Amino acid sequence: MPYEGEHQRRATGPLFESYDMDLDAVVARIRGRAGTKSVGLQFPDGLRDYATEIERILAAQTPGVEYVISADPSYGACDLALNLQRLGVDLLIHFGHTEMPSINHLFDWDVMYVSARHKLDVGPVSAAGARKLSERTNGGKRVGIVTTAQHQHKLHQMADAMKREGFEVFVGAGDNRLAGLGQLLGCNYTAGTSIEEDVDGFVYVGSGDFHPIAIAWGTDKPVVLADPYSGEVRTLDEVMDRLMRQRFAAIQRAKDAKAFGVLVGTRVGQERMRLARGIKKMLEQKGHEAHLIALDFFSWDNLQYFRHLDALVNTSCPRITTDDYARYPMPMLTPPELEIVLGKRTWEEYAFDEFKGTKPRPEERVVRL
Ligand code: SF4
């Protein structure tokens, strides 16, 4: 039994100590779904290490049900393992991300989303974030909170900590690419822009630059990162300066390009074929050569066969363009960046390539917590 100890450690280990994941609800869904014989399990990288342990827990309570684990990367709810449906899987359990309602009409399958809700106390770091924002905005007291699915259930704790220090707190609803209030995706900051007029700036409660970069790019208001894991509190100013320089360089490099590849992502929530067709047409009208290139997994290994082209325009996940640019030896642009190259937009009108939902979320636009 060489692996039993490892499995035991994982079952009671850091995942379940740090996160609430409602596996009881998963069991209830499987038991209550008539005729369910096979269940797919999909995890983001950070949780896939626990996949077999979670299967063991579920299987013990659902005898006779087969489980199939997807080993492919999963970057968001935009990226559902729909390929498991062809294997005869009846129901997909997608862990670690919240539902993306705007894509539900694009597939005909049963999907259950299971968030990993972090148990961390976010109060002290939220208050520190609000203080930093006030310092950055010369005494501003109106704070917009944005966060990720891991901490969204703690919006009240964040707001209470800020209000105790005299701040006025707002949370936006955003559009239906988002599952809840105040949620930020790497490609969608509508929960922020919906309250932009009401606040002096934003405090992002969460870790890493990936999510707050989106809102820092999308609004003119300052953004402060308040990391509940490390306690780090800082503005995004320096990071954004660096990114803007990188994007400027990519645009400059693409200015002499003649032949373009227009990339279309085939993952269900990353596909923008209509936009890609429009871009191809626009390029051709300007006398350029343009090819529509569809792919599931973005990598230079897959794209190297198009190295004779001069530049790429990516209509899929915008963060592939802005964050992974160093992996591609040729310039890769977002659609708004291409407009700058073609003279349809000025550098001063630079815009982030936001991936919007199809309609506003039903809640009020602005919520005062
Ligand atoms: S940033 Fe990219 S991976 Fe994340 S939700 Fe948006 S499209 Fe998906």
CSV table of C-alpha atoms and ligand atoms in Angstrom, one decimal:
chain,number,residue,atom,x,y,z
A,1,MET,CA,0.0,0.0,0.0
A,2,PRO,CA,2.8,2.5,-0.9
A,3,TYR,CA,0.5,5.4,-1.8
A,4,GLU,CA,-2.0,5.1,1.0
A,5,GLY,CA,-0.1,7.5,3.3
A,6,GLU,CA,0.1,10.1,0.6
A,7,HIS,CA,-3.7,9.9,-0.1
A,8,GLN,CA,-4.4,10.1,3.6
A,9,ARG,CA,-2.2,13.2,3.9
A,10,ARG,CA,-4.0,14.9,1.0
A,11,ALA,CA,-7.5,14.1,2.3
A,12,THR,CA,-6.8,16.0,5.5
A,13,GLY,CA,-4.0,18.2,4.1
A,14,PRO,CA,-3.7,21.7,2.9
A,15,LEU,CA,-6.6,21.7,0.4
A,16,PHE,CA,-9.3,20.9,3.0
A,17,GLU,CA,-7.6,22.9,5.7
A,18,SER,CA,-7.5,26.0,3.5
A,19,TYR,CA,-10.6,25.7,1.3
A,20,ASP,CA,-14.3,25.0,1.7
A,21,MET,CA,-15.5,22.8,-1.2
A,22,ASP,CA,-19.0,21.6,-1.0
A,23,LEU,CA,-18.5,17.9,-1.9
A,24,ASP,CA,-21.8,17.1,-0.1
A,25,ALA,CA,-23.6,19.1,-2.7
A,26,VAL,CA,-21.8,17.2,-5.5
A,27,VAL,CA,-22.8,13.9,-4.0
A,28,ALA,CA,-26.4,15.1,-3.6
A,29,ARG,CA,-26.4,16.2,-7.3
A,30,ILE,CA,-25.1,12.9,-8.5
A,31,ARG,CA,-27.5,10.9,-6.4
A,32,GLY,CA,-30.4,13.0,-7.4
A,33,ARG,CA,-29.7,13.0,-11.1
A,34,ALA,CA,-31.6,10.0,-12.5
A,35,GLY,CA,-29.6,7.7,-14.7
A,36,THR,CA,-26.2,9.1,-13.9
A,37,LYS,CA,-23.6,6.5,-14.7
A,38,SER,CA,-20.5,8.5,-15.5
A,39,VAL,CA,-19.3,11.8,-14.1
A,40,GLY,CA,-16.4,13.9,-15.4
A,41,LEU,CA,-14.2,15.8,-13.0
A,42,GLN,CA,-12.3,18.9,-14.2
A,43,PHE,CA,-9.8,20.9,-12.1
A,44,PRO,CA,-7.5,23.9,-12.5
A,45,ASP,CA,-3.8,23.3,-12.1
A,46,GLY,CA,-3.8,24.2,-8.4
A,47,LEU,CA,-6.4,21.6,-7.5
A,48,ARG,CA,-5.7,18.8,-10.0
A,49,ASP,CA,-3.1,17.4,-7.6
A,50,TYR,CA,-6.1,16.4,-5.4
A,51,ALA,CA,-8.2,15.0,-8.2
A,52,THR,CA,-7.8,11.3,-7.3
A,53,GLU,CA,-8.5,12.0,-3.6
A,54,ILE,CA,-11.7,13.9,-4.5
A,55,GLU,CA,-12.8,11.0,-6.7
A,56,ARG,CA,-12.2,8.6,-3.8
A,57,ILE,CA,-14.4,10.7,-1.5
A,58,LEU,CA,-17.2,11.0,-4.1
A,59,ALA,CA,-17.0,7.4,-5.2
A,60,ALA,CA,-17.3,6.1,-1.6
A,61,GLN,CA,-20.7,7.8,-1.5
A,62,THR,CA,-21.9,7.1,-5.0
A,63,PRO,CA,-21.4,3.3,-5.6
A,64,GLY,CA,-21.7,2.2,-9.2
A,65,VAL,CA,-20.9,5.6,-10.7
A,66,GLU,CA,-17.8,5.8,-13.0
A,67,TYR,CA,-15.5,8.9,-12.7
A,68,VAL,CA,-13.4,10.3,-15.6
A,69,ILE,CA,-10.8,13.0,-14.7
A,70,SER,CA,-9.7,15.5,-17.3
A,71,ALA,CA,-6.0,16.0,-17.2
A,72,ASP,CA,-6.0,18.9,-19.6
A,73,PRO,CA,-5.3,22.4,-18.3
A,74,SER,CA,-8.3,24.3,-17.1
A,75,TYR,CA,-7.9,28.1,-17.0
A,76,GLY,CA,-11.4,29.2,-16.2
A,77,ALA,CA,-15.1,28.4,-16.7
A,78,CYS,CA,-14.4,29.6,-20.2
A,79,ASP,CA,-12.6,26.3,-20.7
A,80,LEU,CA,-15.0,23.5,-19.9
A,81,ALA,CA,-14.0,19.9,-20.7
A,82,LEU,CA,-16.8,19.4,-23.2
A,83,ASN,CA,-14.7,16.7,-24.9
A,84,LEU,CA,-15.6,14.3,-22.1
A,85,GLN,CA,-19.2,14.3,-23.3
A,86,ARG,CA,-18.1,12.3,-26.3
A,87,LEU,CA,-16.7,9.6,-23.9
A,88,GLY,CA,-20.2,9.0,-22.6
A,89,VAL,CA,-19.9,11.2,-19.5
A,90,ASP,CA,-23.3,12.3,-18.2
A,91,LEU,CA,-22.4,15.2,-15.9
A,92,LEU,CA,-19.3,17.4,-15.6
A,93,ILE,CA,-18.2,18.7,-12.2
A,94,HIS,CA,-16.0,21.7,-12.9
A,95,PHE,CA,-14.0,22.6,-9.8
A,96,GLY,CA,-12.4,25.9,-8.8
A,97,HIS,CA,-14.3,28.4,-11.0
A,98,THR,CA,-17.8,29.8,-10.9
A,99,GLU,CA,-20.4,29.6,-13.6
A,100,MET,CA,-20.0,31.8,-16.7
A,101,PRO,CA,-23.8,32.3,-17.5
A,102,SER,CA,-23.1,34.0,-20.8
A,103,ILE,CA,-21.9,30.8,-22.4
A,104,ASN,CA,-24.6,28.4,-21.2
A,105,HIS,CA,-26.4,28.5,-24.5
A,106,LEU,CA,-23.3,27.3,-26.4
A,107,PHE,CA,-23.4,23.7,-25.1
A,108,ASP,CA,-26.1,21.1,-24.3
A,109,TRP,CA,-24.8,19.3,-21.3
A,110,ASP,CA,-25.1,19.2,-17.5
A,111,VAL,CA,-22.3,21.1,-15.7
A,112,MET,CA,-22.0,21.7,-12.0
A,113,TYR,CA,-19.6,24.3,-10.7
A,114,VAL,CA,-17.9,23.8,-7.4
A,115,SER,CA,-16.0,26.8,-6.0
A,116,ALA,CA,-12.9,26.5,-3.8
A,117,ARG,CA,-13.7,29.1,-1.2
A,118,HIS,CA,-10.6,30.1,0.8
A,119,LYS,CA,-11.0,30.3,4.6
A,120,LEU,CA,-8.5,33.1,5.1
A,121,ASP,CA,-9.5,36.1,7.2
A,122,VAL,CA,-9.4,39.0,4.7
A,123,GLY,CA,-10.4,41.8,7.0
A,124,PRO,CA,-7.1,43.3,8.1
A,125,VAL,CA,-5.5,43.2,4.6
A,126,SER,CA,-8.7,44.8,3.1
A,127,ALA,CA,-8.5,47.7,5.5
A,128,ALA,CA,-4.8,48.1,4.7
A,129,GLY,CA,-5.7,48.1,1.0
A,130,ALA,CA,-8.2,50.9,1.6
A,131,ARG,CA,-5.7,53.0,3.5
A,132,LYS,CA,-3.2,52.5,0.7
A,133,LEU,CA,-5.8,53.6,-1.9
A,134,SER,CA,-6.6,56.7,0.2
A,135,GLU,CA,-2.8,57.5,0.3
A,136,ARG,CA,-2.6,57.1,-3.5
A,137,THR,CA,-5.7,59.2,-4.1
A,138,ASN,CA,-4.8,62.1,-1.7
A,139,GLY,CA,-7.4,61.1,0.9
A,140,GLY,CA,-10.0,59.4,-1.2
A,141,LYS,CA,-12.6,57.6,0.9
A,142,ARG,CA,-14.8,55.8,-1.7
A,143,VAL,CA,-13.5,52.3,-2.4
A,144,GLY,CA,-14.6,49.8,-5.0
A,145,ILE,CA,-13.9,46.2,-4.0
A,146,VAL,CA,-13.1,43.6,-6.6
A,147,THR,CA,-12.0,40.0,-6.0
A,148,THR,CA,-12.0,36.5,-7.3
A,149,ALA,CA,-14.3,33.5,-6.8
A,150,GLN,CA,-12.0,32.3,-4.0
A,151,HIS,CA,-12.8,35.2,-1.8
A,152,GLN,CA,-16.1,36.5,-3.1
A,153,HIS,CA,-18.0,34.9,-0.2
A,154,LYS,CA,-16.1,37.3,2.1
A,155,LEU,CA,-17.2,40.6,0.5
A,156,HIS,CA,-19.0,41.6,3.7
A,157,GLN,CA,-15.9,40.9,5.8
A,158,MET,CA,-13.8,43.1,3.4
A,159,ALA,CA,-16.4,45.9,3.5
A,160,ASP,CA,-16.9,45.8,7.2
A,161,ALA,CA,-13.2,46.1,7.8
A,162,MET,CA,-13.0,49.1,5.5
A,163,LYS,CA,-16.1,50.8,6.9
A,164,ARG,CA,-14.8,50.6,10.4
A,165,GLU,CA,-12.0,52.9,9.2
A,166,GLY,CA,-14.4,55.4,7.7
A,167,PHE,CA,-14.4,54.3,4.1
A,168,GLU,CA,-17.5,54.2,1.9
A,169,VAL,CA,-17.6,50.8,0.1
A,170,PHE,CA,-19.1,49.9,-3.3
A,171,VAL,CA,-19.4,46.6,-5.2
A,172,GLY,CA,-20.5,46.3,-8.8
A,173,ALA,CA,-22.6,43.7,-10.5
A,174,GLY,CA,-20.9,43.6,-13.9
A,175,ASP,CA,-22.2,41.5,-16.8
A,176,ASN,CA,-23.3,37.9,-17.2
A,177,ARG,CA,-19.8,36.6,-17.9
A,178,LEU,CA,-19.5,36.9,-14.1
A,179,ALA,CA,-21.2,34.7,-11.6
A,180,GLY,CA,-21.4,37.2,-8.8
A,181,LEU,CA,-20.9,40.7,-7.4
A,182,GLY,CA,-17.5,42.2,-7.3
A,183,GLN,CA,-16.0,39.4,-9.3
A,184,LEU,CA,-13.0,40.0,-11.5
A,185,LEU,CA,-11.8,37.8,-14.3
A,186,GLY,CA,-8.5,38.2,-16.1
A,187,CYS,CA,-10.6,39.3,-19.2
A,188,ASN,CA,-13.6,41.0,-17.6
A,189,TYR,CA,-13.7,43.9,-15.3
A,190,THR,CA,-17.3,45.0,-15.8
A,191,ALA,CA,-17.9,44.6,-12.0
A,192,GLY,CA,-15.4,47.5,-11.7
A,193,THR,CA,-16.5,49.7,-14.6
A,194,SER,CA,-20.1,49.5,-13.4
A,195,ILE,CA,-19.1,51.5,-10.3
A,196,GLU,CA,-16.2,53.5,-11.7
A,197,GLU,CA,-18.1,56.8,-11.4
A,198,ASP,CA,-18.9,56.1,-7.7
A,199,VAL,CA,-15.4,55.4,-6.4
A,200,ASP,CA,-11.9,57.0,-6.0
A,201,GLY,CA,-10.3,53.7,-6.9
A,202,PHE,CA,-10.3,50.0,-6.5
A,203,VAL,CA,-9.0,47.5,-3.9
A,204,TYR,CA,-8.4,44.1,-5.3
A,205,VAL,CA,-8.4,41.5,-2.5
A,206,GLY,CA,-6.6,38.4,-3.7
A,207,SER,CA,-3.2,37.2,-4.8
A,208,GLY,CA,-1.0,37.9,-7.8
A,209,ASP,CA,-1.2,40.6,-10.5
A,210,PHE,CA,-3.2,38.5,-13.0
A,211,HIS,CA,-6.7,39.7,-12.0
A,212,PRO,CA,-6.0,43.3,-10.9
A,213,ILE,CA,-4.1,44.0,-14.1
A,214,ALA,CA,-7.4,43.6,-16.0
A,215,ILE,CA,-9.1,46.4,-14.0
A,216,ALA,CA,-6.1,48.6,-13.9
A,217,TRP,CA,-6.0,48.4,-17.7
A,218,GLY,CA,-9.7,48.9,-18.0
A,219,THR,CA,-10.3,52.0,-15.9
A,220,ASP,CA,-8.5,55.3,-15.2
A,221,LYS,CA,-8.9,54.8,-11.5
A,222,PRO,CA,-6.0,53.6,-9.3
A,223,VAL,CA,-5.9,50.0,-8.3
A,224,VAL,CA,-4.4,48.6,-5.1
A,225,LEU,CA,-3.6,44.9,-4.6
A,226,ALA,CA,-4.3,43.6,-1.1
A,227,ASP,CA,-3.0,40.0,-0.8
A,228,PRO,CA,-4.5,38.1,2.1
A,229,TYR,CA,-1.9,35.2,1.7
A,230,SER,CA,1.2,37.3,2.0
A,231,GLY,CA,-0.2,40.5,3.6
A,232,GLU,CA,1.4,42.5,0.7
A,233,VAL,CA,-0.4,45.8,-0.2
A,234,ARG,CA,0.8,47.9,-3.1
A,235,THR,CA,-0.5,49.8,-6.1
A,236,LEU,CA,-0.5,48.4,-9.6
A,237,ASP,CA,1.2,51.5,-11.0
A,238,GLU,CA,4.6,50.0,-11.7
A,239,VAL,CA,3.3,46.8,-13.2
A,240,MET,CA,1.1,48.7,-15.5
A,241,ASP,CA,3.9,51.0,-16.7
A,242,ARG,CA,5.9,48.0,-17.6
A,243,LEU,CA,3.0,46.3,-19.4
A,244,MET,CA,2.2,49.4,-21.4
A,245,ARG,CA,5.8,49.6,-22.6
A,246,GLN,CA,5.6,46.0,-23.7
A,247,ARG,CA,2.4,46.6,-25.6
A,248,PHE,CA,3.8,49.7,-27.2
A,249,ALA,CA,6.8,47.7,-28.4
A,250,ALA,CA,4.5,44.9,-29.8
A,251,ILE,CA,2.5,47.5,-31.7
A,252,GLN,CA,5.6,49.1,-33.1
A,253,ARG,CA,7.0,45.7,-34.3
A,254,ALA,CA,3.7,44.9,-36.1
A,255,LYS,CA,3.6,48.2,-38.0
A,256,ASP,CA,5.5,46.7,-41.0
A,257,ALA,CA,3.6,43.4,-41.0
A,258,LYS,CA,2.1,42.4,-44.3
A,259,ALA,CA,0.8,38.8,-43.6
A,260,PHE,CA,-1.3,38.2,-40.4
A,261,GLY,CA,-2.6,35.1,-38.7
A,262,VAL,CA,-6.0,35.8,-37.0
A,263,LEU,CA,-6.2,33.3,-34.1
A,264,VAL,CA,-9.5,31.9,-33.0
A,265,GLY,CA,-9.7,29.9,-29.7
A,266,THR,CA,-11.9,26.9,-29.9
A,267,ARG,CA,-12.6,26.6,-26.1
A,268,VAL,CA,-16.2,27.2,-25.5
A,269,GLY,CA,-15.9,30.5,-23.6
A,270,GLN,CA,-12.9,31.8,-25.5
A,271,GLU,CA,-14.2,31.7,-29.1
A,272,ARG,CA,-15.0,34.9,-30.9
A,273,MET,CA,-15.3,33.8,-34.5
A,274,ARG,CA,-17.4,36.7,-35.6
A,275,LEU,CA,-14.8,39.1,-34.4
A,276,ALA,CA,-12.1,37.1,-36.1
A,277,ARG,CA,-14.0,37.2,-39.4
A,278,GLY,CA,-14.4,41.0,-39.0
A,279,ILE,CA,-10.6,41.4,-38.4
A,280,LYS,CA,-9.7,39.3,-41.4
A,281,LYS,CA,-12.0,41.5,-43.6
A,282,MET,CA,-10.5,44.7,-42.1
A,283,LEU,CA,-7.0,43.5,-42.8
A,284,GLU,CA,-7.8,42.6,-46.4
A,285,GLN,CA,-9.5,45.9,-47.0
A,286,LYS,CA,-6.2,47.5,-45.9
A,287,GLY,CA,-4.3,45.4,-48.4
A,288,HIS,CA,-2.9,42.8,-46.0
A,289,GLU,CA,-2.9,39.0,-46.3
A,290,ALA,CA,-4.9,37.4,-43.4
A,291,HIS,CA,-5.5,33.8,-42.5
A,292,LEU,CA,-8.0,32.5,-39.9
A,293,ILE,CA,-6.2,30.0,-37.6
A,294,ALA,CA,-8.1,28.0,-35.1
A,295,LEU,CA,-6.5,26.3,-32.1
A,296,ASP,CA,-7.4,24.9,-28.7
A,297,PHE,CA,-4.1,25.1,-26.9
A,298,PHE,CA,-2.0,28.2,-27.5
A,299,SER,CA,1.7,27.6,-27.7
A,300,TRP,CA,4.5,28.4,-30.1
A,301,ASP,CA,4.9,24.6,-30.6
A,302,ASN,CA,1.5,24.7,-32.3
A,303,LEU,CA,2.0,28.0,-34.0
A,304,GLN,CA,5.6,27.7,-35.2
A,305,TYR,CA,4.3,26.3,-38.5
A,306,PHE,CA,3.0,29.8,-39.3
A,307,ARG,CA,6.4,31.4,-38.7
A,308,HIS,CA,6.4,32.8,-42.3
A,309,LEU,CA,3.6,35.2,-41.3
A,310,ASP,CA,4.6,38.6,-39.9
A,311,ALA,CA,2.2,39.0,-37.0
A,312,LEU,CA,-0.7,37.4,-35.1
A,313,VAL,CA,-3.9,38.9,-33.9
A,314,ASN,CA,-5.5,36.9,-31.0
A,315,THR,CA,-9.3,36.9,-30.6
A,316,SER,CA,-9.2,34.2,-27.9
A,317,CYS,CA,-8.3,34.8,-24.2
A,318,PRO,CA,-6.8,38.3,-24.2
A,319,ARG,CA,-4.3,37.4,-21.5
A,320,ILE,CA,-2.5,35.0,-23.8
A,321,THR,CA,-1.6,38.1,-25.8
A,322,THR,CA,-0.6,40.3,-23.0
A,323,ASP,CA,0.9,37.9,-20.5
A,324,ASP,CA,2.5,35.2,-22.7
A,325,TYR,CA,3.9,37.5,-25.4
A,326,ALA,CA,7.5,36.5,-24.6
A,327,ARG,CA,6.7,32.9,-25.7
A,328,TYR,CA,6.0,34.0,-29.3
A,329,PRO,CA,8.9,35.3,-31.4
A,330,MET,CA,6.5,37.3,-33.7
A,331,PRO,CA,4.3,40.1,-32.5
A,332,MET,CA,0.9,39.1,-31.2
A,333,LEU,CA,-1.7,41.8,-30.9
A,334,THR,CA,-5.2,42.2,-29.4
A,335,PRO,CA,-7.9,43.4,-31.7
A,336,PRO,CA,-7.8,47.0,-30.3
A,337,GLU,CA,-4.0,47.0,-30.7
A,338,LEU,CA,-4.4,46.0,-34.4
A,339,GLU,CA,-6.7,49.0,-34.8
A,340,ILE,CA,-3.7,51.2,-33.7
A,341,VAL,CA,-1.4,49.4,-36.2
A,342,LEU,CA,-4.0,50.0,-39.0
A,343,GLY,CA,-4.5,53.7,-38.0
A,344,LYS,CA,-8.1,53.2,-36.9
A,345,ARG,CA,-7.3,54.1,-33.3
A,346,THR,CA,-4.6,56.3,-31.7
A,347,TRP,CA,-2.2,55.1,-29.0
A,348,GLU,CA,-3.9,57.6,-26.6
A,349,GLU,CA,-7.1,55.6,-27.3
A,350,TYR,CA,-5.4,52.3,-26.3
A,351,ALA,CA,-8.1,49.9,-24.8
A,352,PHE,CA,-7.8,46.5,-23.1
A,353,ASP,CA,-9.4,43.7,-25.1
A,354,GLU,CA,-12.2,43.0,-22.6
A,355,PHE,CA,-14.1,39.8,-23.2
A,356,LYS,CA,-17.7,40.8,-22.3
A,357,GLY,CA,-20.7,38.8,-21.5
A,358,THR,CA,-24.0,39.0,-23.5
A,359,LYS,CA,-26.0,41.1,-21.1
A,360,PRO,CA,-25.8,42.8,-17.7
A,361,ARG,CA,-26.3,40.8,-14.6
A,362,PRO,CA,-29.7,41.1,-13.0
A,363,GLU,CA,-28.6,42.8,-9.8
A,364,GLU,CA,-28.4,46.5,-9.2
A,365,ARG,CA,-25.5,48.1,-10.9
A,366,VAL,CA,-24.0,49.4,-7.7
A,367,VAL,CA,-24.3,47.9,-4.3
A,368,ARG,CA,-23.2,49.7,-1.1
A,369,LEU,CA,-22.0,47.1,1.4
B,1,SF4,S1,-8.9,35.6,-18.6
B,1,SF4,FE1,-8.8,34.0,-20.2
B,1,SF4,S2,-8.7,32.0,-19.1
B,1,SF4,FE2,-9.5,33.7,-17.7
B,1,SF4,S3,-11.7,33.6,-17.9
B,1,SF4,FE3,-11.0,35.1,-19.3
B,1,SF4,S4,-10.8,34.0,-21.3
B,1,SF4,FE4,-10.9,32.5,-19.6
